PDB file of C-alpha atoms in Angstrom:
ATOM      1  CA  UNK A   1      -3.603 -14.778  -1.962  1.00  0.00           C
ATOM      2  CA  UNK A   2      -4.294 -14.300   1.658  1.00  0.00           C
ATOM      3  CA  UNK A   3      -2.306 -12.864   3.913  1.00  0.00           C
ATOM      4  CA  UNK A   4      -2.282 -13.361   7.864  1.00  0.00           C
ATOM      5  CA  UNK A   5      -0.522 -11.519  10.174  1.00  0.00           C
ATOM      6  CA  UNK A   6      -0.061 -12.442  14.248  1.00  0.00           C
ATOM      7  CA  UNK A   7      -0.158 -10.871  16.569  1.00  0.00           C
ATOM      8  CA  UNK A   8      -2.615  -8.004  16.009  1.00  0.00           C
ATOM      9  CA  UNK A   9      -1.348  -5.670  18.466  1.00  0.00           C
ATOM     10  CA  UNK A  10       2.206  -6.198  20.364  1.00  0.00           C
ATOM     11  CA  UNK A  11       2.903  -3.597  23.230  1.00  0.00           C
ATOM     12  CA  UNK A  12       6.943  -3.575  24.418  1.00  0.00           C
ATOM     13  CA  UNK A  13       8.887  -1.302  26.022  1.00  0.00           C
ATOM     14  CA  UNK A  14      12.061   1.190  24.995  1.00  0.00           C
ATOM     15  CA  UNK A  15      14.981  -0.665  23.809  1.00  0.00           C
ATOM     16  CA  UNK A  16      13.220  -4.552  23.890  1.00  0.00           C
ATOM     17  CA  UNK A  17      12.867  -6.319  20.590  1.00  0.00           C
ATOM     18  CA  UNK A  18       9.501  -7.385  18.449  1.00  0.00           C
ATOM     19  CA  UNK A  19       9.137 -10.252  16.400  1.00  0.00           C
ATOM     20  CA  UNK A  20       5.781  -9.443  13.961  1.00  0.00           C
ATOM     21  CA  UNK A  21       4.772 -12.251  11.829  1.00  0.00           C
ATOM     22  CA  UNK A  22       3.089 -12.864   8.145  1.00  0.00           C
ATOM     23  CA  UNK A  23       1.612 -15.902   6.917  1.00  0.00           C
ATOM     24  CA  UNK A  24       0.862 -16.693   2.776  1.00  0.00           C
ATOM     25  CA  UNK A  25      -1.968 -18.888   1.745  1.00  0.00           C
ATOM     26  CA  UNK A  26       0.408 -19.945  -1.373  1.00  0.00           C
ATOM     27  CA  UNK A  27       3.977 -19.380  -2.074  1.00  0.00           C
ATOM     28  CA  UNK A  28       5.038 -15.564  -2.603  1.00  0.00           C
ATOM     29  CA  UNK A  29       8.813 -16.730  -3.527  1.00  0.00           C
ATOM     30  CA  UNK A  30      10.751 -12.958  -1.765  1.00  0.00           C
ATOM     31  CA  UNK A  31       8.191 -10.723  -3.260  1.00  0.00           C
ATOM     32  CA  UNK A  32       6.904  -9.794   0.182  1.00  0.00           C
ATOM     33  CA  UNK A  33       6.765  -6.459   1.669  1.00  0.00           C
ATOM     34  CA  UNK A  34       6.842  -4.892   4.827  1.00  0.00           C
ATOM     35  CA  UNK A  35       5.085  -1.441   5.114  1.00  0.00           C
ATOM     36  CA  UNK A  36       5.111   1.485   8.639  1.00  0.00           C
ATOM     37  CA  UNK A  37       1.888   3.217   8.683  1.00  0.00           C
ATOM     38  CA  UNK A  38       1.500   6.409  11.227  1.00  0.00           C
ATOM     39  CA  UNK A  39      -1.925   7.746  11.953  1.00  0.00           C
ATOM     40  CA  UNK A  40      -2.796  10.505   9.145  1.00  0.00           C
ATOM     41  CA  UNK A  41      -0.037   9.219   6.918  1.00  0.00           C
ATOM     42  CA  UNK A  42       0.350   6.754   3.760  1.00  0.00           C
ATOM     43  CA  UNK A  43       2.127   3.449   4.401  1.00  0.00           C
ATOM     44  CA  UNK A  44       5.834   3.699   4.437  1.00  0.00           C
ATOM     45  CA  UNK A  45       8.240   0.769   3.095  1.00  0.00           C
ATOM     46  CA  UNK A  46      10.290  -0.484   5.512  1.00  0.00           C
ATOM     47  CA  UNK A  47      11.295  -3.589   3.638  1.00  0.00           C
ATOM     48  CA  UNK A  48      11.280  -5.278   0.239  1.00  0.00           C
ATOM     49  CA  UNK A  49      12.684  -8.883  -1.283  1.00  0.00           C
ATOM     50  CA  UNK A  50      11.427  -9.837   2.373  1.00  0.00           C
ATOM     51  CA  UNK A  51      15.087  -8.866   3.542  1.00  0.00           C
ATOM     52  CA  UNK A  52      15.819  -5.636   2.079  1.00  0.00           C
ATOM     53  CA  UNK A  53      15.869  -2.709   4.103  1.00  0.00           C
ATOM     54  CA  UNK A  54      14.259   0.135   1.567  1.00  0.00           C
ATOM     55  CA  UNK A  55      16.219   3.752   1.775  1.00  0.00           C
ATOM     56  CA  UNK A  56      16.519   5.318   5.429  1.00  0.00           C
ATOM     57  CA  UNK A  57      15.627   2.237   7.406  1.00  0.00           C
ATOM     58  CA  UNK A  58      17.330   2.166  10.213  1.00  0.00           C
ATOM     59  CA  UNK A  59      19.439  -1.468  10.650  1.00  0.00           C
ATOM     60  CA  UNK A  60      17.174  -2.158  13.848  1.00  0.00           C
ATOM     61  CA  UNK A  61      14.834  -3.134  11.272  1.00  0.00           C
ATOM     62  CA  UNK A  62      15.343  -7.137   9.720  1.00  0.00           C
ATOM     63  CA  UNK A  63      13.176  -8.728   7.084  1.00  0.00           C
ATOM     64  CA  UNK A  64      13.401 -12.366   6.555  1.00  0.00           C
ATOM     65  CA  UNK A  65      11.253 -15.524   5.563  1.00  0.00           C
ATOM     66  CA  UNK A  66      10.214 -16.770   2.101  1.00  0.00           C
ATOM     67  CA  UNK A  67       7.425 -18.707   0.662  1.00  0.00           C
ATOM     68  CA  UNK A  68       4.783 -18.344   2.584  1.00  0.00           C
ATOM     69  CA  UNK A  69       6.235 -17.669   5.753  1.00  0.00           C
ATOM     70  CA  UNK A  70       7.697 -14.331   6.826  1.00  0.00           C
ATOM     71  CA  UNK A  71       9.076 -12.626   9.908  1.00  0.00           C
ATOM     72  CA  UNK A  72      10.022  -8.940  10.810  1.00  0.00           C
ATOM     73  CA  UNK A  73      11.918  -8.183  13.798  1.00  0.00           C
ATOM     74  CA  UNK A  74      12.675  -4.628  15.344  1.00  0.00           C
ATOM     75  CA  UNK A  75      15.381  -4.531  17.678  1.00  0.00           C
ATOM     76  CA  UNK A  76      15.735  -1.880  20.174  1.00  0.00           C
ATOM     77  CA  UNK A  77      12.289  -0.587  20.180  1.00  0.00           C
ATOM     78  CA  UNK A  78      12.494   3.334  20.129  1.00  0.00           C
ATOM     79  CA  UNK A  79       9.268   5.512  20.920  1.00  0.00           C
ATOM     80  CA  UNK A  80       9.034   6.209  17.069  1.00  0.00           C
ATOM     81  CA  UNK A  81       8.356   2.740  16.205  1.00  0.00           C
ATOM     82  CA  UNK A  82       5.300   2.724  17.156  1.00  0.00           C
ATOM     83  CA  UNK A  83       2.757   2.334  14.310  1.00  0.00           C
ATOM     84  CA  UNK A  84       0.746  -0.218  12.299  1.00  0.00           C
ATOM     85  CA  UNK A  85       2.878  -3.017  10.403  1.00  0.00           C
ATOM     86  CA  UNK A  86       1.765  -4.174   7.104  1.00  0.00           C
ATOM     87  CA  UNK A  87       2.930  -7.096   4.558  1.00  0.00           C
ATOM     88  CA  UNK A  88       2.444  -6.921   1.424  1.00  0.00           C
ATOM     89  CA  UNK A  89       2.676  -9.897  -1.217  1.00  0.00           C
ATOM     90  CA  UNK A  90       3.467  -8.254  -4.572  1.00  0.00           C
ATOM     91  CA  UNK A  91       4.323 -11.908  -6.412  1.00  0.00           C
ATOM     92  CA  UNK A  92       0.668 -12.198  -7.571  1.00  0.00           C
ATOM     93  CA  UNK A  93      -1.975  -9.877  -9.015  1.00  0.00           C
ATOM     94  CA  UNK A  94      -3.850  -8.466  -7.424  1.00  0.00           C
ATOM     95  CA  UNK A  95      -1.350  -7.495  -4.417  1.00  0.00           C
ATOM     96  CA  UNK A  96      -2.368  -8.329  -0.958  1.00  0.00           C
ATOM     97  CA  UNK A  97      -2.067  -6.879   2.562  1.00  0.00           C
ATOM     98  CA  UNK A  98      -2.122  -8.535   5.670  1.00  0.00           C
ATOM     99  CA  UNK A  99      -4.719  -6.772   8.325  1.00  0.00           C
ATOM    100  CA  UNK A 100      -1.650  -5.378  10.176  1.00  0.00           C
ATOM    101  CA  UNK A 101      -0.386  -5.560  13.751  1.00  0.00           C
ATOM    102  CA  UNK A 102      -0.270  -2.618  15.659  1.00  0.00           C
ATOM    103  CA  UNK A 103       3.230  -1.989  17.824  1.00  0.00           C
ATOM    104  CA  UNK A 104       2.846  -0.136  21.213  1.00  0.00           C
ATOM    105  CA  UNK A 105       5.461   1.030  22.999  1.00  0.00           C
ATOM    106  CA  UNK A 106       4.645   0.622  27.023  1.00  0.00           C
TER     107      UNK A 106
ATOM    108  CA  UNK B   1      13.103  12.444  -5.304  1.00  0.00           C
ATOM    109  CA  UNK B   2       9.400  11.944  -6.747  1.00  0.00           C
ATOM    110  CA  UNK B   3       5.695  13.429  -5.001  1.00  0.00           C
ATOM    111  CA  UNK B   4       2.467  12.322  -5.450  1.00  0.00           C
ATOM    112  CA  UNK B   5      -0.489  14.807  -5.382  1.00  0.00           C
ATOM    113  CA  UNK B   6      -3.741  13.146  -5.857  1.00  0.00           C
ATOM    114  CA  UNK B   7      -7.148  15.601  -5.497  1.00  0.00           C
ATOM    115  CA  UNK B   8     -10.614  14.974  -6.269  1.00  0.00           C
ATOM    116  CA  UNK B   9     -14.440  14.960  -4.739  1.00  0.00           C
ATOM    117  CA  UNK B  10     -14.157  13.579  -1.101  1.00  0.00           C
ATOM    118  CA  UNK B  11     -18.203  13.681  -0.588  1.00  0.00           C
ATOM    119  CA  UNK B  12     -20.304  11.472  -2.805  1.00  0.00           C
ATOM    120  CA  UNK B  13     -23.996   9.803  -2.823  1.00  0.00           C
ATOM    121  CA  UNK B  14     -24.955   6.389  -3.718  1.00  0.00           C
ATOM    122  CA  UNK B  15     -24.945   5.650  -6.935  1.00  0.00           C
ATOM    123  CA  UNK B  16     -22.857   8.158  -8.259  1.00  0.00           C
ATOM    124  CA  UNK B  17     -19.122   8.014  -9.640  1.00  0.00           C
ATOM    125  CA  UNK B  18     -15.877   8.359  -7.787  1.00  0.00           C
ATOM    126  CA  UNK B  19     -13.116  10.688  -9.561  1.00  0.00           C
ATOM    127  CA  UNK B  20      -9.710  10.751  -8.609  1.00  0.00           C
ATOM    128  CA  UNK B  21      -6.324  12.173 -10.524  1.00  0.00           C
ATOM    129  CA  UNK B  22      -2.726  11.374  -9.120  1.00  0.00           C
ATOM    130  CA  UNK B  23      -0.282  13.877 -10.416  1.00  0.00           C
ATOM    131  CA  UNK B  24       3.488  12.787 -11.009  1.00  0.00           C
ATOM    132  CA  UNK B  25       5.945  14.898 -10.034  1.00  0.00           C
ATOM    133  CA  UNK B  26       9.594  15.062 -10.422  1.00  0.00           C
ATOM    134  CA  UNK B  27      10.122  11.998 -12.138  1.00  0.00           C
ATOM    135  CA  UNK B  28       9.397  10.017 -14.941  1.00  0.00           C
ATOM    136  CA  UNK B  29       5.691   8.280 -15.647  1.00  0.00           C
ATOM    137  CA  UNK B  30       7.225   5.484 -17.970  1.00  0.00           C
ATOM    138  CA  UNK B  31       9.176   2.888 -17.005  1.00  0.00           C
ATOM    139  CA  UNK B  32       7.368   2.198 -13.317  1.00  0.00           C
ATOM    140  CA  UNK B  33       4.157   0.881 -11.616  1.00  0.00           C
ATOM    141  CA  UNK B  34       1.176   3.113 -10.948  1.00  0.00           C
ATOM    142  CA  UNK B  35      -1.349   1.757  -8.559  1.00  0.00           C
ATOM    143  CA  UNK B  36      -4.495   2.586  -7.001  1.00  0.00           C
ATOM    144  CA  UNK B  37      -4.851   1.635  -2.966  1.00  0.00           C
ATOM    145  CA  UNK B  38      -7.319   2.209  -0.300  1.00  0.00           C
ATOM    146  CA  UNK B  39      -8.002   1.510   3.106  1.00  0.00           C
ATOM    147  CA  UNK B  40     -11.195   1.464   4.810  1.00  0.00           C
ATOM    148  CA  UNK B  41     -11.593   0.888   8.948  1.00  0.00           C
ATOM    149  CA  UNK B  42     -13.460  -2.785   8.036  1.00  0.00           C
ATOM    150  CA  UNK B  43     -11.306  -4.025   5.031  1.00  0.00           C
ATOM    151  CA  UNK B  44      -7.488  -2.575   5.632  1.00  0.00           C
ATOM    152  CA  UNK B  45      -5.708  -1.857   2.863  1.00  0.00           C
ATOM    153  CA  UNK B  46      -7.280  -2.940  -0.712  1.00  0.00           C
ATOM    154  CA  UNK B  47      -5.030  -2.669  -3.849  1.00  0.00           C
ATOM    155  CA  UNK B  48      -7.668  -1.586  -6.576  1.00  0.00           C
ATOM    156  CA  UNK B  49      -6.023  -1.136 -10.121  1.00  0.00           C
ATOM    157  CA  UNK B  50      -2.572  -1.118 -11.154  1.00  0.00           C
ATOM    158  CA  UNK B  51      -0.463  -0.163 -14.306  1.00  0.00           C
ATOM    159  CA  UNK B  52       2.503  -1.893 -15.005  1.00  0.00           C
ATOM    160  CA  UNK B  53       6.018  -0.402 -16.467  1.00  0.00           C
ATOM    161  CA  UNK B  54       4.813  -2.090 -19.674  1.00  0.00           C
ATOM    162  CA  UNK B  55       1.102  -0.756 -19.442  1.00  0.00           C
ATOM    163  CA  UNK B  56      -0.639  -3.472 -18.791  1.00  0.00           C
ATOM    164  CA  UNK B  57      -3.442  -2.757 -16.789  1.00  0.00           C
ATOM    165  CA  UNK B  58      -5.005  -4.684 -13.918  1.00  0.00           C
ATOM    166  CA  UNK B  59      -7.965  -4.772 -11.992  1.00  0.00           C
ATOM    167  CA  UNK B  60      -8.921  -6.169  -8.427  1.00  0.00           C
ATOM    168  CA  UNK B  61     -11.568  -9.141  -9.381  1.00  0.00           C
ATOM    169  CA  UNK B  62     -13.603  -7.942  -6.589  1.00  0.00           C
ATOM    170  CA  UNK B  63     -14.005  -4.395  -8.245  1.00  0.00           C
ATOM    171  CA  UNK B  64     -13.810  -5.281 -11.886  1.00  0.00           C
ATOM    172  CA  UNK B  65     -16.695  -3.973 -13.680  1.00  0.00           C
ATOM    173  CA  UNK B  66     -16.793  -1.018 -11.212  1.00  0.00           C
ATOM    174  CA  UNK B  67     -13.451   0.414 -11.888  1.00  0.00           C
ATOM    175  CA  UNK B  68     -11.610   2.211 -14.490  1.00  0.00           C
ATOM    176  CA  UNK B  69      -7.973   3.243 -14.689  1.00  0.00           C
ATOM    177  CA  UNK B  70      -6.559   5.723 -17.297  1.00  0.00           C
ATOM    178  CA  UNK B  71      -3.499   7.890 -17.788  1.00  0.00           C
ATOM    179  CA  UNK B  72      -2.423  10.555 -19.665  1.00  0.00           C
ATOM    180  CA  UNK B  73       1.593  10.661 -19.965  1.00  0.00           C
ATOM    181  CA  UNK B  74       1.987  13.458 -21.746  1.00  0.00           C
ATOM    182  CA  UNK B  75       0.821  15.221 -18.130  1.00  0.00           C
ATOM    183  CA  UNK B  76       2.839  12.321 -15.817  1.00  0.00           C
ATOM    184  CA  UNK B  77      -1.240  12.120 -14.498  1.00  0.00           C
ATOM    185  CA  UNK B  78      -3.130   8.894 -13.869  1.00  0.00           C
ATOM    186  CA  UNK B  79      -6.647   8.557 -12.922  1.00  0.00           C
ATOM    187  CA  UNK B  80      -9.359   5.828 -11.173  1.00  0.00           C
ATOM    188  CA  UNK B  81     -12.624   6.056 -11.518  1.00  0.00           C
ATOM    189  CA  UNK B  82     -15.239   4.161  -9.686  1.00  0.00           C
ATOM    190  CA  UNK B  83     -18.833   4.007 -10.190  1.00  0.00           C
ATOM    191  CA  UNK B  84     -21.877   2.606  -8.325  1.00  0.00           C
ATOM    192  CA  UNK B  85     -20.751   3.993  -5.270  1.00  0.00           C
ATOM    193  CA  UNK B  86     -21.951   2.362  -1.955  1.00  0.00           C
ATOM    194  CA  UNK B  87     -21.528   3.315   1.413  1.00  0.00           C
ATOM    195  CA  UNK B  88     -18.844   0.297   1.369  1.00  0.00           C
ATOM    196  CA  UNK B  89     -16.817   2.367  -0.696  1.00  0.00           C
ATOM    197  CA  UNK B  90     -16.121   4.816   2.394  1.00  0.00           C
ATOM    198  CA  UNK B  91     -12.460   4.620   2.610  1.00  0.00           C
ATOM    199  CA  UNK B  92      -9.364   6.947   1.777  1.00  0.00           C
ATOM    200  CA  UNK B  93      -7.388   6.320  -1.662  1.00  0.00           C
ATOM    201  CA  UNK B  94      -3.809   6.427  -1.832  1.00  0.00           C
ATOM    202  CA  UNK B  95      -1.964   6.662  -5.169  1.00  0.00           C
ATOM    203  CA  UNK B  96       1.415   4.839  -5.253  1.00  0.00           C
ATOM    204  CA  UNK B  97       3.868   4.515  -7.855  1.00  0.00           C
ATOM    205  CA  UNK B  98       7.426   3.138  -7.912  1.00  0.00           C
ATOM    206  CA  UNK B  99       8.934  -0.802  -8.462  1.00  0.00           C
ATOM    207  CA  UNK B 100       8.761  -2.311  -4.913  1.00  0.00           C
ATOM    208  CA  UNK B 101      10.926  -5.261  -6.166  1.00  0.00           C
ATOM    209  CA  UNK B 102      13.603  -2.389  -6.458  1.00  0.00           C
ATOM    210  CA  UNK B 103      12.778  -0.660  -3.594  1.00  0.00           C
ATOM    211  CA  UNK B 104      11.166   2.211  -5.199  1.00  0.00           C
ATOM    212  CA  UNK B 105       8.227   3.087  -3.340  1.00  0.00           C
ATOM    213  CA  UNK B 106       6.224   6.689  -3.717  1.00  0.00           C
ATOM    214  CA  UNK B 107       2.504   7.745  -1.782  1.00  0.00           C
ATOM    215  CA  UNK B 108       0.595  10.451  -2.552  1.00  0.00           C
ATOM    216  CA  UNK B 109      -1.134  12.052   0.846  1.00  0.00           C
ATOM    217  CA  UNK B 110      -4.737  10.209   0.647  1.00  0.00           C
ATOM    218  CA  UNK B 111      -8.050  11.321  -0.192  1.00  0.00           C
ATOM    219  CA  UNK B 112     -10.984  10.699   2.061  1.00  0.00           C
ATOM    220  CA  UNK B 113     -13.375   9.584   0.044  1.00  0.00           C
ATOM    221  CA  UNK B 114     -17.143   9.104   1.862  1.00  0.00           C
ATOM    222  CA  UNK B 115     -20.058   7.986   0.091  1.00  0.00           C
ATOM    223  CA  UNK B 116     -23.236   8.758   2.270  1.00  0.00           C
ATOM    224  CA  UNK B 117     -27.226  10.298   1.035  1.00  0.00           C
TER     225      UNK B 117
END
């Protein structure tokens, strides 16, 4: 399963919202993830089910989408948002990432 | 709330074998998904071998043949191995455990692992 994500780098300023997309090549069903990655760190979960928020994710933070077509929005973009955005598909094995898209904050 | 601490060789040549242990600590082994990532500058983020809550084991096609997973719960370890090393292999390797469909979801810190003569 390949995964696609658009855009590959999205710069916004404090406080304005960012829509990140993730594409499927076949249907995941929800079993889609949405990771934070930080230079130097491991990936972080930021969402699973597609529309779960996972444990200490702020509510700026909404997953949604299924089948092959997913969408995660920040709202309010604050300066420690900034980081590389990953999907995951978990539905098949092996699991697949998308190449990420990188969130700047102008 | 469960750590990961994975160690082993971060310098290797061509041709030799990759080593790594993941270490499980304060929860329980059983019962969850243990999985093998990396992420290299040209290829992202590659899952490479997984063990499921029922211990099934599975493989990336792309790696099968190359790669061995094992586990040892009596010491809440698991461990990959990968041989035949290329410089393609350059990447750092992540443990992870948890059940993402439940929202569980644990990293250990990453292992730079480069393979160069």
């Amino acid at each position: 399963i390949v995964m696609m994500q658009s855009p590959v780098t999205l710069s916004v300023s404090p406080g304005e919202g960012a829509t990140l997309s993730c594409r499927a090549s076949h249907s995941v069903n929800d079993n889609l993830a949405w990771y934070q990655q930080k230079p130097g760190q491991p990936p972080r979960l930021v969402i699973y089910g597609a529309s779960t928020r996972a444990t200490g994710i702020p509510a700026r933070f909404t997953g949604s989408g299924s089948g092959t077509n997913f969408i995660l929005t920040i709202s309010g973009l604050q300066s420690e948002d900034s980081a590389v955005y990953y999907c995951l598909q978990y539905n098949f094995l092996p699991g697949t990432f998308g190449g990420g898209t990188k969130v700047e904050i102008k | 709330q469960v750590q990961l601490q994975q160690w082993g060789a971060g310098l290797l040549k061509p041709s030799e074998t990759l080593s790594l242990t993941c270490a499980v600590d304060g929860g329980s082994f059983s019962g969850f998904f243990w999985t093998w990532i990396r992420q290299s500058p040209g290829k992202g983020l590659e899952w490479i071998a997984e063990v499921s809550h029922t211990g099934s084991v599975s493989y990336n096609p792309s790696l099968r043949g190359r790669v061995a997973f094992s586990s040892d719960t009596s010491k809440n370890h698991f461990s990959l191995e990968l041989t035949s090393l290329t410089a393609a292999d350059t990447a750092v390797y992540y443990c992870r455990g948890g059940w993402t469909s439940q929202g569980l979801d644990w990293w250990g810190q990453g292992t730079l692992v480069t393979v160069s003569s």
